Coordinates of C-alpha atoms in Angstrom, one line a residue:
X1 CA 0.0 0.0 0.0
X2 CA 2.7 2.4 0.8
X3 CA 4.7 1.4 -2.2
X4 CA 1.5 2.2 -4.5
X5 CA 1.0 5.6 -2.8
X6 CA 4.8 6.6 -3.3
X7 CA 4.2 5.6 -6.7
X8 CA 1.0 7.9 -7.1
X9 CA 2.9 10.8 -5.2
X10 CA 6.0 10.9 -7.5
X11 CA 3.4 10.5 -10.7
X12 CA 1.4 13.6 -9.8
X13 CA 4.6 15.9 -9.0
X14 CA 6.3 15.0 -11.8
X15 CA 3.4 15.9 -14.0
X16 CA 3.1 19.0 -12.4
X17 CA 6.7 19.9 -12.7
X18 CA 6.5 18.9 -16.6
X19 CA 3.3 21.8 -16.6
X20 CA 4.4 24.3 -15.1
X21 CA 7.6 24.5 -16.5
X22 CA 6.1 24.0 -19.9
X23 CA 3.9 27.1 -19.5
X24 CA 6.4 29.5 -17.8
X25 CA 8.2 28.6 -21.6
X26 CA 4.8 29.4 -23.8
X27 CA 4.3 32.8 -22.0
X28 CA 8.0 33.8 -22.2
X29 CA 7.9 33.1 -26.0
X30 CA 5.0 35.0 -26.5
X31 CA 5.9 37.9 -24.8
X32 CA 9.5 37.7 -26.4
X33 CA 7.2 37.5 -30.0
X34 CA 5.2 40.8 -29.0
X35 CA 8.4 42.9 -28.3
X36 CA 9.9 41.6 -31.6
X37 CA 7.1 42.4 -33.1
X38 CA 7.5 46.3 -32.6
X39 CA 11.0 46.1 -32.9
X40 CA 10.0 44.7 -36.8
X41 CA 7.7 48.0 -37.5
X42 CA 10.6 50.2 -36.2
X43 CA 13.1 49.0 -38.5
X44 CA 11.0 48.4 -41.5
X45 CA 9.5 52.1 -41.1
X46 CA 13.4 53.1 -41.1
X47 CA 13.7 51.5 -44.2
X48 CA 10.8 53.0 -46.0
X49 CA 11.9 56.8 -44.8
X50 CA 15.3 56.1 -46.3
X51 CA 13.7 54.4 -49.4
X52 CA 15.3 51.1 -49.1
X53 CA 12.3 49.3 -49.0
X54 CA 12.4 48.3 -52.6
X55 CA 15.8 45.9 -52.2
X56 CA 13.3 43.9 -49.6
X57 CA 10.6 41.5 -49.5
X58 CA 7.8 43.5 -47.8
X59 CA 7.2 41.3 -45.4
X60 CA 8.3 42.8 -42.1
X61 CA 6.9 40.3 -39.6
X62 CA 8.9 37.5 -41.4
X63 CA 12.4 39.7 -40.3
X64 CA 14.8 37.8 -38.3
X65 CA 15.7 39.8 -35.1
X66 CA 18.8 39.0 -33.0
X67 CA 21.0 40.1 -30.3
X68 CA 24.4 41.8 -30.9
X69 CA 26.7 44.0 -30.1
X70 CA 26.9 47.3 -32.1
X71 CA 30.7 47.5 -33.2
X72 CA 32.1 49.5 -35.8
X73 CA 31.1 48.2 -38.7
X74 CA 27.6 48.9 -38.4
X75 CA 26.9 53.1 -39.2
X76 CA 26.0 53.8 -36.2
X77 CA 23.5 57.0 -35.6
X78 CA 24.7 57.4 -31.9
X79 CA 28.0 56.5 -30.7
X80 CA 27.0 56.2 -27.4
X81 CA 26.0 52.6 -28.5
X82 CA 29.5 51.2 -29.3
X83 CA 29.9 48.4 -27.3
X84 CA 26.7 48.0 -26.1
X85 CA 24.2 44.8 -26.5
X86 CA 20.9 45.6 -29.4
X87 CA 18.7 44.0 -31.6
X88 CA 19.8 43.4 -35.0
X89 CA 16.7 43.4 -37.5
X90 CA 17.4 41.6 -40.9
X91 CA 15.0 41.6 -43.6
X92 CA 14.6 38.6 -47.0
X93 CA 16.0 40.4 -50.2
X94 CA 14.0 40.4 -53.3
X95 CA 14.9 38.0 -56.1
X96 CA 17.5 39.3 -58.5
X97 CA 18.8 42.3 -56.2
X98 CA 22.3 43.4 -56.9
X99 CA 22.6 45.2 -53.2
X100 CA 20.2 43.6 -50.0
X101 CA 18.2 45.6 -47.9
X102 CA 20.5 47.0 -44.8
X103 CA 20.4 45.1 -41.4
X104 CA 19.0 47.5 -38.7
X105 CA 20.0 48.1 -35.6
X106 CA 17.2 48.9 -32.4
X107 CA 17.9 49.7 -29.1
X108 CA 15.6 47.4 -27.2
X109 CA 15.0 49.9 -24.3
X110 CA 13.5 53.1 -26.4
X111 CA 12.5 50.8 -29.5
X112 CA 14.1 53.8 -32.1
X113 CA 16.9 52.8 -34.5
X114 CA 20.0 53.7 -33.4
X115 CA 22.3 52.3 -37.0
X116 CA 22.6 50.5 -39.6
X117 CA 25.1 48.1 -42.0
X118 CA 24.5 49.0 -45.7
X119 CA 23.1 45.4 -47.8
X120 CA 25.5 43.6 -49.6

């Protein structure tokens, strides 16, 4: 009887562990996905005031957004940054384009663009 209830006790908390942990991960995702979102209207409305927009597919919410750390090579629109962690926003060239829409750099605090690294 006591091996049985042992057995039913480990069951259940190990269930429990599996859920909880499994939705901590879903609502971390999707709040992760929300703030990427915006970060993927700031840097494609960047590109369409420079008029870049035509080198790219215009599909902003398919951009790939990614942490880094803005260096030199990027032209950055604040120096302040150099050195410091950011979101790096790339968007899917069009077929057939000789030079690729730039990547985009967002501070992930203010959510404005602070640079950029020209397409190759």
């Amino acid at each position: 009887m006591k091996l049985k209830f042992l057995y039913l006790t480990l069951t259940v908390l190990s269930i429990l562990l599996i859920c909880g942990c499994s939705t901590k991960q879903d609502e971390v995702n999707s709040k992760g996905t929300e703030n990427y979102e915006r970060i993927r209207i700031v840097a494609w409305d960047f590109i369409e005031e420079r008029g870049w927009g035509g080198t790219a597919i215009e599909d902003w919410k398919s951009a790939e957004v990614k942490k880094t750390i803005a260096d030199n090579s990027y032209e950055l629109l604040d120096k302040t940054y150099e050195g410091k962690e950011v979101l790096r926003v790339s968007f899917e060239d069009q077929e057939n384009v000789v030079v690729g829409p730039p990547i985009i750099l967002v501070d992930p605090e203010t959510n404005e663009v602070i640079g950029y690294m020209p397409g190759e």
